[in-house]
Amino acid sequence: MVAREPGTTPFQIDLRRHLRENEEDRDLTRVICEIATASRYVIHSIRTGELGVAGTSNLYGEEQLALDVLSDRILRKRLVHSGVVSSIASEESSEILSVNLTGKYAVVYDPLDGSSLVDVNLAVGTIVGIYRGEDILQRGRNLVAALYILYGPRCTLVYSTGNGVHEFAMNALMEYTLVQENIRMKPSGTIYSPGGQRNKYTPGVEKLVQALEAKGSKLRYSGGFVPDINQILIKGQGLFLYPHLQDKPEGKLRLLYELNPMAFLIEQAGGAASNGRERILDIDPKAIDHREPVFIGSKEDVAMAEKFVQEFG
Ligand code: FDP
């Protein structure tokens, strides 16, 4: 980290300045700042309450788009116009979009994760992974940057370019200013977020949950991947799982759009992420919709999950 003038307070440091101080590549800075700008429009759409049920009209008789479709368009437009993006894959689309042959970065994103929570006014988010080059189907360990934006009571952005994990909050001018730098996770946690139906858990996962309960871990689950991971990261401890289920051995969450960016961020903060048998960032993606089970958070809790899964399935 750069030494700053004495008296500089975090809220004086905006996202662009932070990236500049870290001497990030100009084009990478551009990509991250374009995404940050796009999120202003996404949060505006969420807050104005036009929930957007696809195919319906709004107050003015205009056709409305579902919020996830709208968020996808907003992000795509900014990334395409940035001039520095080679290809794009969005969770909302079934195809990879080739954008610019000379672009330096390939971007994968989930524009509005947890969109089923919008109508009940719970927090949702955008998740982004950035690779050098144009190949979208890369292992997560090749990521050069990852970030997420959490649309909660506050709008926050958490990013890493491989030099620690940093949190920003959107101010009244809709600019992101620094909240904290170099977030670190404790090796063991006292909260857990279990996705999926418990009566579909395999013996290994059931034993894991019992062991977490026995060590006093408290249940903290919102049903949104971004707020659930954000809670674990910002509290600096805990375990999120969306495991393999008896009728869904691949789990639910997508490797490209959800798991790799979050695994990158959690590892950068000193945590771990596994599918129970293998590090998430080492998994070779087979397709853009590749799904994997996940155990992510404090290192010792992830190791405990691996032990139970490997021993009992
Ligand atoms: P959603 O379907 O509402 O978009 O991957 C999406 C996700 O939500 C995650 O945000 C969340 O962790 C998970 O799915 C919840 O899945 P269940 O509906 O199976 O509980």
Coordinates of C-alpha atoms and ligand atoms in Angstrom, one line a residue:
M1 CA 0.0 0.0 0.0
V2 CA 1.1 3.5 -0.7
A3 CA 2.0 5.8 2.2
R4 CA -0.5 8.7 2.2
E5 CA -0.2 12.2 3.4
P6 CA -0.9 12.4 7.2
G7 CA -4.5 13.4 7.8
T8 CA -6.0 11.6 4.7
T9 CA -9.2 10.0 5.8
P10 CA -10.5 6.9 4.1
F11 CA -13.6 8.7 2.7
Q12 CA -11.3 11.0 0.7
I13 CA -10.0 8.1 -1.2
D14 CA -12.3 7.1 -4.0
L15 CA -12.1 3.9 -6.0
R16 CA -10.1 5.4 -9.0
R17 CA -7.6 7.0 -6.7
H18 CA -7.2 3.7 -4.8
L19 CA -6.5 1.8 -8.0
R20 CA -4.1 4.5 -9.1
E21 CA -2.2 4.4 -5.8
N22 CA -1.9 0.6 -6.3
E23 CA -0.4 1.2 -9.7
E24 CA -3.0 -1.0 -11.4
D25 CA -2.9 -1.3 -15.2
R26 CA -4.9 1.6 -16.8
D27 CA -7.2 -0.7 -18.8
L28 CA -7.9 -2.8 -15.7
T29 CA -8.7 0.4 -13.8
R30 CA -11.0 1.4 -16.6
V31 CA -12.9 -2.0 -16.5
I32 CA -13.4 -1.7 -12.7
C33 CA -14.5 1.9 -12.9
E34 CA -17.0 1.1 -15.7
I35 CA -18.5 -1.6 -13.5
A36 CA -18.7 0.8 -10.6
T37 CA -20.5 3.4 -12.8
A38 CA -22.9 0.8 -14.1
S39 CA -23.8 -0.1 -10.5
R40 CA -25.2 3.4 -10.0
Y41 CA -27.8 2.7 -12.6
V42 CA -28.5 -0.7 -11.2
I43 CA -29.0 0.6 -7.7
H44 CA -31.2 3.4 -9.1
S45 CA -33.4 0.8 -10.8
I46 CA -33.7 -1.3 -7.6
R47 CA -34.5 1.8 -5.4
T48 CA -37.0 3.4 -7.7
G49 CA -39.1 0.3 -7.1
E50 CA -39.9 -0.5 -10.8
L51 CA -39.5 -4.1 -10.0
G52 CA -39.8 -5.0 -13.6
V53 CA -41.7 -8.2 -14.2
A54 CA -40.7 -9.0 -17.7
G55 CA -43.4 -8.3 -20.3
T56 CA -45.4 -5.8 -18.1
S57 CA -45.6 -2.0 -18.5
N58 CA -44.6 0.7 -16.1
L59 CA -46.5 3.8 -15.1
Y60 CA -45.7 5.5 -18.4
G61 CA -46.9 2.5 -20.5
E62 CA -43.3 1.6 -21.4
E63 CA -42.5 -2.1 -21.5
Q64 CA -40.5 -3.1 -18.4
L65 CA -37.6 -5.3 -18.2
A66 CA -37.0 -7.7 -15.4
L67 CA -34.3 -6.2 -13.1
D68 CA -31.8 -8.9 -13.9
V69 CA -32.2 -8.4 -17.6
L70 CA -32.0 -4.6 -17.2
S71 CA -28.8 -5.0 -15.0
D72 CA -27.3 -7.2 -17.6
R73 CA -27.9 -4.6 -20.4
I74 CA -26.5 -1.8 -18.2
L75 CA -23.3 -3.7 -17.5
R76 CA -22.8 -5.0 -21.0
K77 CA -23.2 -1.6 -22.5
R78 CA -20.5 0.0 -20.3
L79 CA -18.1 -2.9 -20.8
V80 CA -18.6 -3.0 -24.6
H81 CA -18.0 0.8 -24.8
S82 CA -15.0 0.7 -22.6
G83 CA -12.9 -0.4 -25.6
V84 CA -10.6 -2.5 -23.4
V85 CA -12.8 -5.6 -23.0
S86 CA -12.1 -8.6 -25.4
S87 CA -15.0 -10.9 -24.4
I88 CA -17.9 -11.1 -22.0
A89 CA -19.9 -13.9 -20.4
S90 CA -23.0 -13.0 -18.4
E91 CA -25.0 -15.3 -16.2
E92 CA -28.0 -13.9 -18.1
S93 CA -26.9 -15.1 -21.4
S94 CA -26.2 -18.6 -22.8
E95 CA -23.4 -17.4 -25.1
I96 CA -20.0 -15.8 -24.9
L97 CA -20.0 -12.4 -26.5
S98 CA -16.9 -11.5 -28.5
V99 CA -16.4 -7.7 -28.1
N100 CA -13.1 -6.3 -29.2
L101 CA -10.1 -8.3 -30.6
T102 CA -7.7 -5.8 -29.2
G103 CA -9.3 -5.7 -25.8
K104 CA -7.0 -6.7 -22.9
Y105 CA -9.5 -8.3 -20.5
A106 CA -12.3 -10.9 -20.5
V107 CA -15.1 -10.3 -18.1
V108 CA -17.5 -12.8 -16.5
Y109 CA -20.4 -11.5 -14.4
D110 CA -23.6 -12.2 -12.7
P111 CA -25.5 -8.9 -13.1
L112 CA -28.0 -9.4 -10.3
D113 CA -27.4 -12.4 -8.1
G114 CA -30.2 -13.3 -5.8
S115 CA -32.8 -11.7 -8.0
S116 CA -35.6 -13.8 -6.5
L117 CA -35.0 -11.6 -3.3
V118 CA -35.8 -8.3 -5.1
D119 CA -39.6 -8.5 -4.5
V120 CA -39.1 -9.1 -0.7
N121 CA -36.7 -6.2 -0.5
L122 CA -33.7 -8.3 0.7
A123 CA -30.2 -7.5 -0.4
V124 CA -28.9 -8.6 -3.8
G125 CA -25.6 -8.1 -5.7
T126 CA -23.4 -8.0 -8.8
I127 CA -20.5 -10.4 -9.0
V128 CA -17.6 -9.9 -11.5
G129 CA -14.4 -11.8 -12.5
I130 CA -11.7 -10.4 -14.8
Y131 CA -9.2 -12.4 -16.8
R132 CA -6.3 -11.2 -18.9
G133 CA -6.7 -12.1 -22.6
E134 CA -9.9 -13.3 -24.2
D135 CA -10.5 -16.8 -22.9
I136 CA -13.6 -17.0 -20.7
L137 CA -13.2 -20.6 -19.7
Q138 CA -10.2 -20.3 -17.5
R139 CA -9.5 -21.6 -14.0
G140 CA -10.3 -19.2 -11.3
R141 CA -6.7 -19.1 -10.2
N142 CA -6.0 -17.1 -13.4
L143 CA -8.2 -14.2 -12.4
V144 CA -6.5 -10.9 -12.3
A145 CA -9.3 -9.2 -10.4
A146 CA -12.6 -9.9 -8.8
L147 CA -15.3 -7.7 -7.2
Y148 CA -18.8 -7.6 -6.0
I149 CA -21.3 -4.9 -5.4
L150 CA -23.8 -5.3 -2.6
Y151 CA -27.1 -3.5 -3.0
G152 CA -28.2 -3.4 0.6
P153 CA -29.3 -0.6 3.0
R154 CA -25.9 0.8 1.9
C155 CA -24.4 0.1 -1.5
T156 CA -20.8 -1.3 -1.1
L157 CA -18.2 -2.5 -3.5
V158 CA -15.4 -5.0 -2.5
Y159 CA -12.5 -5.6 -4.9
S160 CA -9.2 -7.3 -5.2
T161 CA -6.6 -7.3 -7.9
G162 CA -4.4 -9.7 -5.9
N163 CA -3.1 -7.1 -3.5
G164 CA -5.5 -7.6 -0.6
V165 CA -9.3 -7.1 -0.4
H166 CA -10.7 -3.6 -0.1
E167 CA -14.2 -2.3 0.8
F168 CA -15.8 0.9 -0.5
A169 CA -19.2 2.5 0.1
M170 CA -21.3 4.6 -2.3
N171 CA -21.7 8.2 -1.0
A172 CA -24.4 10.7 -1.6
L173 CA -22.7 11.7 -4.9
M174 CA -22.9 8.0 -5.9
E175 CA -19.1 7.7 -5.8
Y176 CA -17.4 4.8 -4.0
T177 CA -15.1 5.9 -1.2
L178 CA -12.8 3.7 0.9
V179 CA -14.2 2.0 4.0
Q180 CA -11.4 -0.4 4.8
E181 CA -8.3 -1.9 3.2
N182 CA -6.7 -5.3 3.5
I183 CA -9.6 -7.2 5.1
R184 CA -8.4 -10.3 6.8
M185 CA -10.3 -13.5 7.9
K186 CA -9.8 -15.4 11.1
P187 CA -8.9 -19.1 10.7
S188 CA -12.0 -20.3 12.4
G189 CA -15.5 -18.9 12.6
T190 CA -18.7 -18.8 14.7
I191 CA -21.3 -18.2 12.0
Y192 CA -22.5 -20.4 9.2
S193 CA -24.7 -19.9 6.1
P194 CA -26.1 -23.2 4.8
G195 CA -27.7 -23.2 1.3
G196 CA -29.9 -26.0 -0.1
Q197 CA -32.5 -28.2 1.7
R198 CA -31.2 -29.9 4.8
N199 CA -33.2 -33.1 4.2
K200 CA -31.3 -33.4 0.9
Y201 CA -27.9 -33.2 2.6
T202 CA -25.5 -36.1 2.2
P203 CA -24.2 -37.8 5.4
G204 CA -20.9 -35.8 5.2
V205 CA -22.6 -32.5 4.9
E206 CA -25.1 -33.4 7.7
K207 CA -22.2 -34.3 10.0
L208 CA -20.5 -31.0 9.1
V209 CA -23.6 -29.0 10.1
Q210 CA -23.8 -30.9 13.3
A211 CA -20.1 -30.2 14.1
L212 CA -20.6 -26.5 13.3
E213 CA -23.6 -26.4 15.7
A214 CA -21.7 -28.4 18.3
K215 CA -18.9 -25.8 18.2
G216 CA -21.4 -23.0 18.8
S217 CA -21.7 -21.6 15.3
K218 CA -24.8 -19.5 14.8
L219 CA -27.0 -19.6 11.7
R220 CA -26.7 -16.5 9.5
Y221 CA -28.4 -17.0 6.1
S222 CA -30.2 -14.5 3.9
G223 CA -30.6 -16.6 0.7
G224 CA -28.5 -14.2 -1.3
F225 CA -25.0 -15.3 -2.2
V226 CA -23.5 -11.7 -2.2
P227 CA -24.9 -10.6 1.2
D228 CA -24.1 -14.0 2.7
I229 CA -20.5 -13.9 1.5
N230 CA -20.2 -10.2 2.4
Q231 CA -21.2 -11.0 6.0
I232 CA -18.5 -13.7 6.3
L233 CA -15.9 -11.5 4.7
I234 CA -16.6 -8.3 6.6
K235 CA -17.1 -10.1 10.0
G236 CA -13.8 -11.8 9.1
Q237 CA -15.0 -15.3 10.0
G238 CA -17.5 -18.1 9.2
L239 CA -18.5 -20.6 6.6
F240 CA -20.9 -20.4 3.7
L241 CA -21.9 -23.7 2.0
Y242 CA -24.1 -24.6 -0.9
P243 CA -23.3 -28.3 -0.9
H244 CA -23.8 -31.2 -3.3
L245 CA -27.3 -32.5 -2.5
Q246 CA -28.7 -36.1 -2.8
D247 CA -30.6 -35.1 -5.9
K248 CA -28.2 -32.4 -7.2
P249 CA -24.6 -33.7 -6.9
E250 CA -23.4 -30.5 -8.7
G251 CA -25.0 -28.2 -6.2
K252 CA -26.5 -24.9 -7.4
L253 CA -23.9 -22.2 -7.7
R254 CA -22.1 -21.4 -10.9
L255 CA -18.3 -21.7 -11.1
L256 CA -17.7 -18.9 -13.5
Y257 CA -20.0 -16.2 -12.4
E258 CA -20.3 -16.9 -8.7
L259 CA -17.8 -19.2 -7.1
N260 CA -14.5 -18.2 -8.8
P261 CA -14.8 -14.4 -8.1
M262 CA -15.9 -15.0 -4.5
A263 CA -13.2 -17.7 -3.9
F264 CA -10.6 -15.3 -5.3
L265 CA -11.7 -12.6 -2.8
I266 CA -12.0 -14.9 0.2
E267 CA -8.6 -16.5 -0.5
Q268 CA -7.1 -13.0 -0.8
A269 CA -8.4 -12.2 2.7
G270 CA -6.8 -15.4 4.1
G271 CA -9.8 -17.7 3.8
A272 CA -10.4 -20.8 1.6
A273 CA -12.9 -22.2 -0.9
S274 CA -13.4 -25.8 -1.8
N275 CA -16.0 -28.1 -3.5
G276 CA -15.3 -30.6 -0.7
R277 CA -12.5 -32.3 -2.6
E278 CA -10.7 -29.7 -4.6
R279 CA -9.8 -26.0 -4.3
I280 CA -12.5 -24.0 -6.2
L281 CA -9.9 -21.9 -8.1
D282 CA -8.2 -25.1 -9.4
I283 CA -11.3 -26.5 -11.1
D284 CA -11.2 -26.6 -14.9
P285 CA -14.5 -25.1 -16.2
K286 CA -16.3 -27.5 -18.6
A287 CA -18.8 -25.0 -19.8
I288 CA -20.0 -21.5 -19.0
D289 CA -22.9 -22.9 -16.9
H290 CA -20.6 -25.3 -14.9
R291 CA -21.9 -25.7 -11.3
E292 CA -20.0 -26.9 -8.3
P293 CA -20.8 -27.5 -4.6
V294 CA -19.1 -24.9 -2.4
F295 CA -17.7 -24.6 1.1
I296 CA -16.1 -21.1 1.5
G297 CA -14.9 -19.0 4.4
S298 CA -12.6 -19.4 7.4
K299 CA -9.7 -21.8 6.5
E300 CA -10.2 -24.3 9.4
D301 CA -14.0 -24.5 8.8
V302 CA -13.4 -25.2 5.1
A303 CA -10.8 -27.9 6.1
M304 CA -13.4 -29.4 8.4
A305 CA -15.9 -29.5 5.5
E306 CA -13.4 -31.3 3.3
K307 CA -12.7 -33.8 6.0
F308 CA -16.4 -34.7 6.5
V309 CA -17.1 -34.8 2.7
Q310 CA -14.1 -37.0 1.9
E311 CA -14.9 -39.4 4.8
F312 CA -18.7 -39.6 4.6
G313 CA -19.6 -38.2 1.1
Ligands
FDP1 P1 -31.2 -16.7 -6.7 O1 -31.6 -18.1 -7.2 O2 -32.3 -16.0 -5.9 O3 -30.6 -15.8 -7.8 O4 -27.4 -18.4 -7.5 C1 -28.4 -17.6 -7.2 C2 -28.9 -17.7 -5.7 O5 -30.0 -16.9 -5.6 C3 -27.8 -17.3 -4.7 O6 -27.8 -15.9 -4.5 C4 -28.3 -18.0 -3.4 O7 -27.2 -18.2 -2.5 C5 -28.9 -19.2 -3.9 O8 -29.2 -19.0 -5.3 C6 -30.2 -19.6 -3.2 O9 -30.6 -20.8 -3.7 P2 -32.0 -21.6 -3.2 O10 -33.1 -20.8 -3.9 O11 -31.8 -23.0 -3.6 O12 -32.1 -21.4 -1.7

